[in-house]
CSV table of N, CA and C and ligand atoms in Angstrom, one decimal:
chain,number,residue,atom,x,y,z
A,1,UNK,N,54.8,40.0,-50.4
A,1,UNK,CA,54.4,38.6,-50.0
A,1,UNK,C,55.4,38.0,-49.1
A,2,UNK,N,55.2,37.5,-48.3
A,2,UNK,CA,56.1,36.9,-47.0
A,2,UNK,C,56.2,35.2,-47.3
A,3,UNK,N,57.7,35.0,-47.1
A,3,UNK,CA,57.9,33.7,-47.7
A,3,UNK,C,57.4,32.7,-46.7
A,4,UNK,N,57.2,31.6,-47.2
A,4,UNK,CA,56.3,30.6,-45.7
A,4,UNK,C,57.4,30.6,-44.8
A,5,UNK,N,58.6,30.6,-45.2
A,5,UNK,CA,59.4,30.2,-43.8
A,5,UNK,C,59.5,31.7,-42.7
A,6,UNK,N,59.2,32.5,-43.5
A,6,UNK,CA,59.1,33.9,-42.9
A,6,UNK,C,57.6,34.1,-41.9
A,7,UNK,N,56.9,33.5,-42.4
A,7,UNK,CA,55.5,33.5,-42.2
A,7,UNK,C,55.4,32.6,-40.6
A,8,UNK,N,55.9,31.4,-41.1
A,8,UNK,CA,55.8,30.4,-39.9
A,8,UNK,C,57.0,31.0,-38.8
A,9,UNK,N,57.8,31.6,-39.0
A,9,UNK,CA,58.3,32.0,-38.0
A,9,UNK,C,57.8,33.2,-37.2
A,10,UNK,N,57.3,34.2,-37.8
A,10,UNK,CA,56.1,35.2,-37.6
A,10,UNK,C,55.3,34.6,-36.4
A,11,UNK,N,54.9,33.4,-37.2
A,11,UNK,CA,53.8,32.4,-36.1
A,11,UNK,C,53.8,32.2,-35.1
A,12,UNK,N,55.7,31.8,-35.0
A,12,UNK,CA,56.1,31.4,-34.5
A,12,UNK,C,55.8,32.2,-32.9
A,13,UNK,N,56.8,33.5,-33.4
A,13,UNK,CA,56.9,34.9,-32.8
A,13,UNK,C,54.9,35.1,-32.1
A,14,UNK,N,54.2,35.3,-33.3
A,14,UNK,CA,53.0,35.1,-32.3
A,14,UNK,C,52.6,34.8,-31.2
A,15,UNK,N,52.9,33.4,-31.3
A,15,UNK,CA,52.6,32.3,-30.0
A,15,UNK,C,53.8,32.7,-28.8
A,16,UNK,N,54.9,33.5,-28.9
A,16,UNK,CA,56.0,33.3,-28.0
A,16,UNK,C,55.4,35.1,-27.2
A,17,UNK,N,54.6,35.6,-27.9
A,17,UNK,CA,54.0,37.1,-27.0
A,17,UNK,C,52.8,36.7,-26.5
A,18,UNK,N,51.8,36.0,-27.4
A,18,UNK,CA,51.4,35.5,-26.4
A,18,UNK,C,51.0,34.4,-25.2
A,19,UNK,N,52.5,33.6,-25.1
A,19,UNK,CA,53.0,33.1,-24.2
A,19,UNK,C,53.1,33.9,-23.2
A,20,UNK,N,54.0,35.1,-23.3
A,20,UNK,CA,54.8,35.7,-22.5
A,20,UNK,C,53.7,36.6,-22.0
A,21,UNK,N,52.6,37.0,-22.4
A,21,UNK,CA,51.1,37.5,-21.8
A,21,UNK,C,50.7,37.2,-21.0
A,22,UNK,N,50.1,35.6,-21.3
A,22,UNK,CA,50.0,34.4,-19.9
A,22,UNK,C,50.8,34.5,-18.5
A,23,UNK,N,52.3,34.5,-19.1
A,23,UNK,CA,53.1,34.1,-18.3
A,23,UNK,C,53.0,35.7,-17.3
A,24,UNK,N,53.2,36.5,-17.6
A,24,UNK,CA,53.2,37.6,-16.7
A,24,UNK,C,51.7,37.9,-16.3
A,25,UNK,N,50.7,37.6,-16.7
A,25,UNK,CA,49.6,37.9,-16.1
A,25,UNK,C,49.4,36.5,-14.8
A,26,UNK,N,49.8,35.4,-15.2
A,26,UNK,CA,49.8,34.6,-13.9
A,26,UNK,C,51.1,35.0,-12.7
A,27,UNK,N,51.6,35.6,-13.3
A,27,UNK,CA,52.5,36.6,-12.3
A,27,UNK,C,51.5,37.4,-11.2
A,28,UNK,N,50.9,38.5,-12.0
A,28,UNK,CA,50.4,39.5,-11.4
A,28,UNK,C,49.5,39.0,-10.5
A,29,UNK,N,48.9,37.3,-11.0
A,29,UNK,CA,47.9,36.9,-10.4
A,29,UNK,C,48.6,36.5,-8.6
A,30,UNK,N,49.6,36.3,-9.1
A,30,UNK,CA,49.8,35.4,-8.0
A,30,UNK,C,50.7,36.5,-7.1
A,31,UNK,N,51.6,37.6,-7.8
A,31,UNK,CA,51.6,38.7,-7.0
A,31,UNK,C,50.4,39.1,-6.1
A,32,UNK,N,49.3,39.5,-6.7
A,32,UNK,CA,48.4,39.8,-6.0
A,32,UNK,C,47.8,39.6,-4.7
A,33,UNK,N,47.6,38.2,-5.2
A,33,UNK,CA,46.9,37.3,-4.0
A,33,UNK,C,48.3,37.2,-2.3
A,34,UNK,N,49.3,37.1,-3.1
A,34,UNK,CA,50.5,37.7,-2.2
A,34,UNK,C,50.5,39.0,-1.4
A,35,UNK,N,49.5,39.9,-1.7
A,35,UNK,CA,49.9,41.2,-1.0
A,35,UNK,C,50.4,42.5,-1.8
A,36,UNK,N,51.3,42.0,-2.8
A,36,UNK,CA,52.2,42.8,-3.4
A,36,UNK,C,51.6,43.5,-4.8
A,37,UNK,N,50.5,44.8,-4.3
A,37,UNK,CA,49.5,45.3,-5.4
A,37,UNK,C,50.6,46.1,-6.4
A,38,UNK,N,52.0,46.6,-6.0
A,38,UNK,CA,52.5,47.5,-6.8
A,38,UNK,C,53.0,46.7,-7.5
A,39,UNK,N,53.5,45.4,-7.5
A,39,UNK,CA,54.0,44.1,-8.6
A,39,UNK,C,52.9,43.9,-9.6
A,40,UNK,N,51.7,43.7,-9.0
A,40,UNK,CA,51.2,42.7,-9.6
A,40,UNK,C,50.6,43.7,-11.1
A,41,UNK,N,50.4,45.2,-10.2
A,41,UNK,CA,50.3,46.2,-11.2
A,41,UNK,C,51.3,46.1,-12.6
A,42,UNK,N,52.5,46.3,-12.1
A,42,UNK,CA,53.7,46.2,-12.9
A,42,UNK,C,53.2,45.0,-14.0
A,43,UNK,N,53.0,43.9,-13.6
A,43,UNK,CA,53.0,42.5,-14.0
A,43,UNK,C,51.6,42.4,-15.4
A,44,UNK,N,50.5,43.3,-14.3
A,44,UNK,CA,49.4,43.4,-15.4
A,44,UNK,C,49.4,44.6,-16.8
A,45,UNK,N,50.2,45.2,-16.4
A,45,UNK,CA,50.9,46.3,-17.5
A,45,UNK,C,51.6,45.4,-18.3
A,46,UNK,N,52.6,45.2,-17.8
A,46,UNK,CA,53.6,44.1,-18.5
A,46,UNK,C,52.6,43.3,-19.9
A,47,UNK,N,51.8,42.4,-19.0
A,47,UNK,CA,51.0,41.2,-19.9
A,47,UNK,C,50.0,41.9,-20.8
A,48,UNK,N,49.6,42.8,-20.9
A,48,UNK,CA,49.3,44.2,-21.7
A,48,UNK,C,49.9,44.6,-22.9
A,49,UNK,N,51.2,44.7,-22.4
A,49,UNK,CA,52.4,45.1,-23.2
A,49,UNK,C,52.2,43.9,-24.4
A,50,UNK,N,52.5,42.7,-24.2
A,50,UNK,CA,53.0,42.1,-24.8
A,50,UNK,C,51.8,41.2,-25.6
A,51,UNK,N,50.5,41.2,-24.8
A,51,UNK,CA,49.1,41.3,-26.0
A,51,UNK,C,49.6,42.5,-27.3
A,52,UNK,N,49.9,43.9,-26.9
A,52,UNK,CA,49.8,44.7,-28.5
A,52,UNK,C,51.3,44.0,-29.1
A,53,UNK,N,52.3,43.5,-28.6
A,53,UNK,CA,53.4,42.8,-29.3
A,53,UNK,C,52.8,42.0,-30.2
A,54,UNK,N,52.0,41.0,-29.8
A,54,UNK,CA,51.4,39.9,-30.6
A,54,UNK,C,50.3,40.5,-31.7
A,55,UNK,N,49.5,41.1,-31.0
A,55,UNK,CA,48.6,42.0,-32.1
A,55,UNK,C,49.4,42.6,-33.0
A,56,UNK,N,50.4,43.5,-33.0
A,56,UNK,CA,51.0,44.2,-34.2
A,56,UNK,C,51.9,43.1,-35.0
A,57,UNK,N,52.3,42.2,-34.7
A,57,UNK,CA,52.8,40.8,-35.4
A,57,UNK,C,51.4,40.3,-36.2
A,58,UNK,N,50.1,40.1,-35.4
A,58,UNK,CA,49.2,39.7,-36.3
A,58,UNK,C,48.7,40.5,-37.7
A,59,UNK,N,48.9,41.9,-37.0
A,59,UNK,CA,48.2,42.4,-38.2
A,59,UNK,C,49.5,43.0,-39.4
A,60,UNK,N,50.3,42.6,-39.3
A,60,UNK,CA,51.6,42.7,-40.0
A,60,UNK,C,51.5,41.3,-40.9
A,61,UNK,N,51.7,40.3,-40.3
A,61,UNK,CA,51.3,39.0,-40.9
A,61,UNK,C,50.2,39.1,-41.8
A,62,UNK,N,48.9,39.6,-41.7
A,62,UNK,CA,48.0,39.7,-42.7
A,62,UNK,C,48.3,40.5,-43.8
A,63,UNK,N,48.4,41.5,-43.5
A,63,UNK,CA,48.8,42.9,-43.9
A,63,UNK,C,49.9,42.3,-45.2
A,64,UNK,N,50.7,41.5,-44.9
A,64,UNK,CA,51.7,40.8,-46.1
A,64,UNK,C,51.1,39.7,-46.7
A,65,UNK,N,49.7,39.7,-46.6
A,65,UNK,CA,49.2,38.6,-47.3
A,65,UNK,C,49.7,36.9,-46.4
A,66,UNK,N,50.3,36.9,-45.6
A,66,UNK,CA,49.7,36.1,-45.0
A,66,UNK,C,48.7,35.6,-44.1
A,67,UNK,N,49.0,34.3,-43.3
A,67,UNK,CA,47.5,34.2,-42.2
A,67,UNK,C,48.2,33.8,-40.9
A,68,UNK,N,47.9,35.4,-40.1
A,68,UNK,CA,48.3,34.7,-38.4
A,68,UNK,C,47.5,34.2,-38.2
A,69,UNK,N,48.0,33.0,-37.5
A,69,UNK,CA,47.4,31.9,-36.7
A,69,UNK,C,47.1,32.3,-34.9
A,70,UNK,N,46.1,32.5,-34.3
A,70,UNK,CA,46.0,32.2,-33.4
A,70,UNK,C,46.2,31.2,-32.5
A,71,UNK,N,47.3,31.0,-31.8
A,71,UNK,CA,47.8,30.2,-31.2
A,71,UNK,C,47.0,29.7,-29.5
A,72,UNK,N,46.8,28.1,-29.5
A,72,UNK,CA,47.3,27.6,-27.8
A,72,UNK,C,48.1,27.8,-27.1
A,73,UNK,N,47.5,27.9,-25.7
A,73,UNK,CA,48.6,28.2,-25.3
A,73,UNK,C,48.4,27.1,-24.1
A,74,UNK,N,50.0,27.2,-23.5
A,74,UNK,CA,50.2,26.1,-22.1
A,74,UNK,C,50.0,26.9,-20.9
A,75,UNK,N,49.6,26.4,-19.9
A,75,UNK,CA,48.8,26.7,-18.4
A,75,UNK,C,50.2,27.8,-18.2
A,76,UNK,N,50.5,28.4,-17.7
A,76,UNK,CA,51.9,29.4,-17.1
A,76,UNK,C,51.6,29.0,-15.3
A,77,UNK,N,52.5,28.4,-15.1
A,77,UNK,CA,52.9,28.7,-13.2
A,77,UNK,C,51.9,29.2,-12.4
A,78,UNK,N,51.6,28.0,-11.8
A,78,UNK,CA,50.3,29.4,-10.7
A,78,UNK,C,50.7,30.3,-9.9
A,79,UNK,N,52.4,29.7,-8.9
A,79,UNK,CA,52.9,30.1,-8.3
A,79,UNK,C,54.5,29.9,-8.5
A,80,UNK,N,55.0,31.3,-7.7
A,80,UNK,CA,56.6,31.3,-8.1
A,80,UNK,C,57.3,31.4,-6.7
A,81,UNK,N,58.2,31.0,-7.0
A,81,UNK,CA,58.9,30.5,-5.4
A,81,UNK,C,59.0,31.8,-4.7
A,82,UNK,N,59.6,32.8,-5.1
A,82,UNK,CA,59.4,34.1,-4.6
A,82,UNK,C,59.1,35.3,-5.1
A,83,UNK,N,59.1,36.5,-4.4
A,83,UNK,CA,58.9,37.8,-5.6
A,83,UNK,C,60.5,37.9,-6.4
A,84,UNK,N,61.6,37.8,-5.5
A,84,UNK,CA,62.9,37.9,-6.6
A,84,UNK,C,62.6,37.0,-7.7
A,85,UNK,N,62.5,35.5,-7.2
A,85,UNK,CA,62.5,34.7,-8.5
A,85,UNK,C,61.7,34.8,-9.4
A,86,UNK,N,60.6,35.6,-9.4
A,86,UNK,CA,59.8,35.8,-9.7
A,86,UNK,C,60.2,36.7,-11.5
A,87,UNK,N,60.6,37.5,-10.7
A,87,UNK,CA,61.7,38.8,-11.7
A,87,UNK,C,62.8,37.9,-12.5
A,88,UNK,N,63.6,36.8,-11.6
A,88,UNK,CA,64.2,36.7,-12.3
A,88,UNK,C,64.1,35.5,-13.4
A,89,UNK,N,62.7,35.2,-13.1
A,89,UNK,CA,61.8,34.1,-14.8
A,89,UNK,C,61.7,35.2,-15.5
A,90,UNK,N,61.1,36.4,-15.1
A,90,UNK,CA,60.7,37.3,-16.1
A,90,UNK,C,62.1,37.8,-16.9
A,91,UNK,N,63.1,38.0,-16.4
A,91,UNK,CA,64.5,38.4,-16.9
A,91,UNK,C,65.2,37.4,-17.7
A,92,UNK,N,64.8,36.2,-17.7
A,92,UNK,CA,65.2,34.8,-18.4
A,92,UNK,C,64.3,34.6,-19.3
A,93,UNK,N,63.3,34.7,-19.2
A,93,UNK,CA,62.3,34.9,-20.0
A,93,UNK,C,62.5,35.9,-21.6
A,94,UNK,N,62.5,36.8,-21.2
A,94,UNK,CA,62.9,38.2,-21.7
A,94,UNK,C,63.9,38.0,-22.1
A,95,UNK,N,64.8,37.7,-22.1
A,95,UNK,CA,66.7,37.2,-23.0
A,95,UNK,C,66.4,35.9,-23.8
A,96,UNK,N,65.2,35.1,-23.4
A,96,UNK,CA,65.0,33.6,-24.7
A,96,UNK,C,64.2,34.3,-26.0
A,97,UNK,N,63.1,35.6,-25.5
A,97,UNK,CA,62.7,36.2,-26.4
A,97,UNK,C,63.3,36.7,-27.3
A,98,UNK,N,64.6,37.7,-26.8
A,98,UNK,CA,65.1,38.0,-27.2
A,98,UNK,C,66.1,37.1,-28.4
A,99,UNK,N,66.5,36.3,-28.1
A,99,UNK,CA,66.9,35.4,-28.7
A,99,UNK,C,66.1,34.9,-30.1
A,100,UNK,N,64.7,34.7,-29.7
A,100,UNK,CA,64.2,34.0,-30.8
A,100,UNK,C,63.9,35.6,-32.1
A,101,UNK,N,63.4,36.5,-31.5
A,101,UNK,CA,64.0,38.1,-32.0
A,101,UNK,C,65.0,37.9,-33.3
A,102,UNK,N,65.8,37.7,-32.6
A,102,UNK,CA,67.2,37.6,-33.5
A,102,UNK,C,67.5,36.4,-34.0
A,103,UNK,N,66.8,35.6,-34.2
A,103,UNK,CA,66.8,34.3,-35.0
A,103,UNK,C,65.6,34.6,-36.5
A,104,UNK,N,64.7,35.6,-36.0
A,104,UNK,CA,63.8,36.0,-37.0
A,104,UNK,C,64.5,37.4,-38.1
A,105,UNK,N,65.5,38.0,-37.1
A,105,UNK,CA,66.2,38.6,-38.2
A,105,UNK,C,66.9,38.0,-38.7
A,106,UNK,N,67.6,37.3,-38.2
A,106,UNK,CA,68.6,36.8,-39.5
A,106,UNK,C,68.3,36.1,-40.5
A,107,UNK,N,67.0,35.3,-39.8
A,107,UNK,CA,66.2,34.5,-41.5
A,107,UNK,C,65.8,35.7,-42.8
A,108,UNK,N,65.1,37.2,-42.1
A,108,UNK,CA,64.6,37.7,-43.1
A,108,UNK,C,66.2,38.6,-43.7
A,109,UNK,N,67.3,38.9,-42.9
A,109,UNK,CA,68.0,39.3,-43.9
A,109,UNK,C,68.8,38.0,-44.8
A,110,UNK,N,68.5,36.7,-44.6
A,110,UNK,CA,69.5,35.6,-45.9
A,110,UNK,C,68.5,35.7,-46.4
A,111,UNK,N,67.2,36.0,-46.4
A,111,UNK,CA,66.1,35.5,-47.2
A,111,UNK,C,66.0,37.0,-48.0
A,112,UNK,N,66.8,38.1,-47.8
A,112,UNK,CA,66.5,39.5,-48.3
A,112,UNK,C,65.5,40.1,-48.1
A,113,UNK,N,64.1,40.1,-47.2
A,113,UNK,CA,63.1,40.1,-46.8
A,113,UNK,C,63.3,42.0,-46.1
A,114,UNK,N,63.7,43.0,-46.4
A,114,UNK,CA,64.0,44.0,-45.7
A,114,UNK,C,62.6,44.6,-45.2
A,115,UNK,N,61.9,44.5,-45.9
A,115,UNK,CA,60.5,45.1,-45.1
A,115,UNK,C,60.5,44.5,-43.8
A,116,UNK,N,60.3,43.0,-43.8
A,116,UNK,CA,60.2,42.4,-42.7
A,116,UNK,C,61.0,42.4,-41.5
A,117,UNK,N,62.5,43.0,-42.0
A,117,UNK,CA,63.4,42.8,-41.7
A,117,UNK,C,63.2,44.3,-40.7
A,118,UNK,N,62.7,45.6,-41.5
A,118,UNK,CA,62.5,47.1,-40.8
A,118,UNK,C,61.5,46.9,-39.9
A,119,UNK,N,60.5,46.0,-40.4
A,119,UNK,CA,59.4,46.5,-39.7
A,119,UNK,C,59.8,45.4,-37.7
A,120,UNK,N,61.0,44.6,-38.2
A,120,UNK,CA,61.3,44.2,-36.7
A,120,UNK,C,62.7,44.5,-35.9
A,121,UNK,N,62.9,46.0,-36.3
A,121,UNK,CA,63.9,46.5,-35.7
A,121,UNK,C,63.3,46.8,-34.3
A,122,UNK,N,61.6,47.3,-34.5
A,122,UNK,CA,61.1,48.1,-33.0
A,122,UNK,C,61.1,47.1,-32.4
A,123,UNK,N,61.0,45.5,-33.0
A,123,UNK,CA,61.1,44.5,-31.5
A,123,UNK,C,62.3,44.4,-31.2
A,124,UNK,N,63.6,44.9,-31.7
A,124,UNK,CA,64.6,44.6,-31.6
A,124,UNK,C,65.5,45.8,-30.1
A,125,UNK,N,64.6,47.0,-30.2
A,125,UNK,CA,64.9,48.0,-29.1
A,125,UNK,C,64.0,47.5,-28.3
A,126,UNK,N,62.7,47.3,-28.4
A,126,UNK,CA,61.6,46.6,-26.9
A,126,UNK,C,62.3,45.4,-26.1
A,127,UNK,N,62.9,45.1,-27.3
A,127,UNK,CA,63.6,43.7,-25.8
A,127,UNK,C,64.9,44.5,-25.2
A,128,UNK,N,65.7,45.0,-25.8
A,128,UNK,CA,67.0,45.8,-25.3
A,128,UNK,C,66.2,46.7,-23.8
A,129,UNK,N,65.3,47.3,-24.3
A,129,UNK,CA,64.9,47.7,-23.4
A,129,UNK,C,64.1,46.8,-22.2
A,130,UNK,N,63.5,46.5,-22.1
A,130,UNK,CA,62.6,45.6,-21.4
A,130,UNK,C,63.9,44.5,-21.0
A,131,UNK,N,64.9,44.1,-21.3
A,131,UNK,CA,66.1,43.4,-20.9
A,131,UNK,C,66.6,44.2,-19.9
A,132,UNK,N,66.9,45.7,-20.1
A,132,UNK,CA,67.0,46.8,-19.3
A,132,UNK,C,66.5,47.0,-18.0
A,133,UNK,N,65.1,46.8,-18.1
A,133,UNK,CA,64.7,46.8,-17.4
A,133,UNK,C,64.6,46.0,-15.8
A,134,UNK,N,64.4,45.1,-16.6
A,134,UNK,CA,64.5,43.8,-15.8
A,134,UNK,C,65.9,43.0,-15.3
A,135,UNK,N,67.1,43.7,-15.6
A,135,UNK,CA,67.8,43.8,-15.2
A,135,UNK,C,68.2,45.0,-13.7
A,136,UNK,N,67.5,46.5,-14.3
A,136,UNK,CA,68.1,47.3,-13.0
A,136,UNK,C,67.1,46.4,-12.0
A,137,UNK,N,65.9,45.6,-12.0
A,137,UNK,CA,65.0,45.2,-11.1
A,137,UNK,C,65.9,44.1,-10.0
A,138,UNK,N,66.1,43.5,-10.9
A,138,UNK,CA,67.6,42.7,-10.1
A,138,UNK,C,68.3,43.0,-9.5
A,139,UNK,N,68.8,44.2,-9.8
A,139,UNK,CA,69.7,45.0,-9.0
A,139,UNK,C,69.5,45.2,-8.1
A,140,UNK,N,67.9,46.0,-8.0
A,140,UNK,CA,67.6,46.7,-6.8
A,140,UNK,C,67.0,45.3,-5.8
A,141,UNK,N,66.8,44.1,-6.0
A,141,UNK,CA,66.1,43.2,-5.6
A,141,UNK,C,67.4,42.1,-5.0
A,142,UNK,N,68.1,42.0,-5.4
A,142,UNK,CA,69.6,41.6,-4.4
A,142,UNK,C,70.4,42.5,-4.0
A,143,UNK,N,70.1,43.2,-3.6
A,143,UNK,CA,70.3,44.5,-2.6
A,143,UNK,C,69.2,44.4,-1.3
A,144,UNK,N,68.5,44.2,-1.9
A,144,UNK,CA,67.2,44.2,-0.8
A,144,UNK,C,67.2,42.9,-0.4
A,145,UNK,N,67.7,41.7,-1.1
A,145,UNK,CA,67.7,40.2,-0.3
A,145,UNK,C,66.3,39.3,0.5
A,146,UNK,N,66.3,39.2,2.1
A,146,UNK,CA,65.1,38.4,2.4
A,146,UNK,C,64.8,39.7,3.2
A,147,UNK,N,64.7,40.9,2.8
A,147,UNK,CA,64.6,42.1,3.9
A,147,UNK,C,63.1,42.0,3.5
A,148,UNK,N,62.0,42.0,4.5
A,148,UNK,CA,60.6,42.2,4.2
A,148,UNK,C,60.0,43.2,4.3
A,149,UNK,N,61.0,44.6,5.1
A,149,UNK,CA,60.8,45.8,4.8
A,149,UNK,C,60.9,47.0,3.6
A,150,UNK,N,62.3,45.9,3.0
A,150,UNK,CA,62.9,46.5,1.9
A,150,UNK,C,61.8,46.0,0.4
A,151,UNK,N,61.2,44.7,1.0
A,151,UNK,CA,60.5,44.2,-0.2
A,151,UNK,C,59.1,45.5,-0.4
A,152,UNK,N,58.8,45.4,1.0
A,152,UNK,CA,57.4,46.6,1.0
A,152,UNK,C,58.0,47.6,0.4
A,153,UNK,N,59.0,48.5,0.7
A,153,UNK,CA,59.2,49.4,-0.5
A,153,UNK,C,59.4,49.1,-1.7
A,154,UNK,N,60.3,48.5,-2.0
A,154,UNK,CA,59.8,48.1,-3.6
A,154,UNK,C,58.6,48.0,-4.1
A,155,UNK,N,57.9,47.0,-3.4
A,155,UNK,CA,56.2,47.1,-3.9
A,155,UNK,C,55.7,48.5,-4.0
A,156,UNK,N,56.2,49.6,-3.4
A,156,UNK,CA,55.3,50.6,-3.1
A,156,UNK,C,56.4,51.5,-4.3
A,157,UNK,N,57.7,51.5,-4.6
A,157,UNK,CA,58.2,51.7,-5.4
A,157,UNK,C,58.5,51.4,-7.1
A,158,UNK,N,57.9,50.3,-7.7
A,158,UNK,CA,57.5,49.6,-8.5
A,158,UNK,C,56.7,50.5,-9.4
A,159,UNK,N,56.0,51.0,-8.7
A,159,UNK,CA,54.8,51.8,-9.7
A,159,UNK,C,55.7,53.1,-10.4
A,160,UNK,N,56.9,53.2,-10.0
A,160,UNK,CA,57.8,54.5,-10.9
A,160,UNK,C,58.4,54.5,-12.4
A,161,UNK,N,58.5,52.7,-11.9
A,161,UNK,CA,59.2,52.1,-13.1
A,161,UNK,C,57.9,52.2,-14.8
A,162,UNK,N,58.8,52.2,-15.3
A,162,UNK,CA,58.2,52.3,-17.1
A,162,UNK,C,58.2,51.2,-17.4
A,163,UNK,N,57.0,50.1,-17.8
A,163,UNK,CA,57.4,48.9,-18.6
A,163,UNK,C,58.0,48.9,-19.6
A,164,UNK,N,57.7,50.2,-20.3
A,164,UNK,CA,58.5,50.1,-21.8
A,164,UNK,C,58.3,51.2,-22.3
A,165,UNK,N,59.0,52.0,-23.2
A,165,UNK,CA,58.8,52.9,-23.8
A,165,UNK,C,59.0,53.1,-25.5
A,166,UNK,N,59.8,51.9,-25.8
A,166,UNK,CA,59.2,51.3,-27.3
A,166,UNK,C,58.1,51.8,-27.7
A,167,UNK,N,57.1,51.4,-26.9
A,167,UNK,CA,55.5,51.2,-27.1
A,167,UNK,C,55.2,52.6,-27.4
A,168,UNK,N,56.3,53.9,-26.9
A,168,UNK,CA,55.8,55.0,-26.9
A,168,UNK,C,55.6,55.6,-28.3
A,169,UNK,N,56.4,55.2,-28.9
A,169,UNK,CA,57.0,54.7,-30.2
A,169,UNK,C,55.7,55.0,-31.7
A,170,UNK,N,54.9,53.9,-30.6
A,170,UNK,CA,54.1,53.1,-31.7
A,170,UNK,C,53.3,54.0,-32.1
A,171,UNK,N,52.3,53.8,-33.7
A,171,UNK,CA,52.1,54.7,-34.0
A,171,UNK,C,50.6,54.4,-34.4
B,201,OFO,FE1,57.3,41.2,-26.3
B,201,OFO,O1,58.6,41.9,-25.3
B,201,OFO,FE2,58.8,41.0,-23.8
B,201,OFO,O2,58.6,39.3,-24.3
């Protein structure tokens, strides 16, 4: 049985994947309309990703006898100032996650909650990773600067990249 404070933060967790669904599918949206099909690809994979994050939280939440809540959610950005800054909400983004990640472990280990506690170690590699990620993207994306030739390869380069391999994981 999952203690309510465990529960509501679960909830919490819910609402913050599928936040982060929105937010990268209004990415992909606005990649798109941009030109840039190998981002927006990336972007709609992405917001994919992080629907089964929120689903395996939901059914984990029940699964302990609690009740996930299906959450509202707020409008996400129609548009982002650029394709860098674009990456670099998704990389800021992805480190607050992270963050709240590790605010849910440490409640379930004072609370002694170890189940809860195992069963969110795999979120604890998906963000390491996916922080990874979205970090080499940076790299290669201030290197490339306002170059609009260098951006077209990326776009066309983009589709190499792995969103995650966590997921590969899953069972
Ligand atoms: Fe759910 O991994 Fe990103 O946010």
């Amino acid at each position: 049985m999952l203690s309510s404070q465990i529960e509501k933060q679960l909830n919490n967790q819910i609402e913050s994947e599928a936040a982060s669904s929105q937010y990268y599918l209004a990415m992909a949206s606005y990649a798109e309309v941009q030109g840039y099909n190998g981002v927006a690809n990336f972007m709609y994979k992405h917001s994919d990703e992080e629907r089964q994050h929120m689903l395996k939280l939901v059914k984990f939440v029940n699964e302990r006898g609690g009740h996930a809540i299906v959450p509202a959610l707020k409008q996400p950005p129609a548009t982002f100032k650029d394709i860098p800054t674009m990456f670099q909400n998704l990389l800021d983004h992805e480190i607050a996650i992270t963050q709240k990640i590790n605010e849910l472990v440490s409640t379930t280990l004072a609370e002694k909650d170890y189940s809860t506690h195992n069963f969110l170690q795999w979120y604890v590699s998906e963000q390491l990773e996916e922080e990874a990620l979205a970090r080499t993207i940076m790299d290669k994306l201030k290197l490339i600067g306002n170059d609009n030739g260098g951006l077209y390869m990326f776009d066309r380069d983009i589709a190499g990249f792995k969103v995650t391999s966590a997921n590969d994981d899953l069972g």
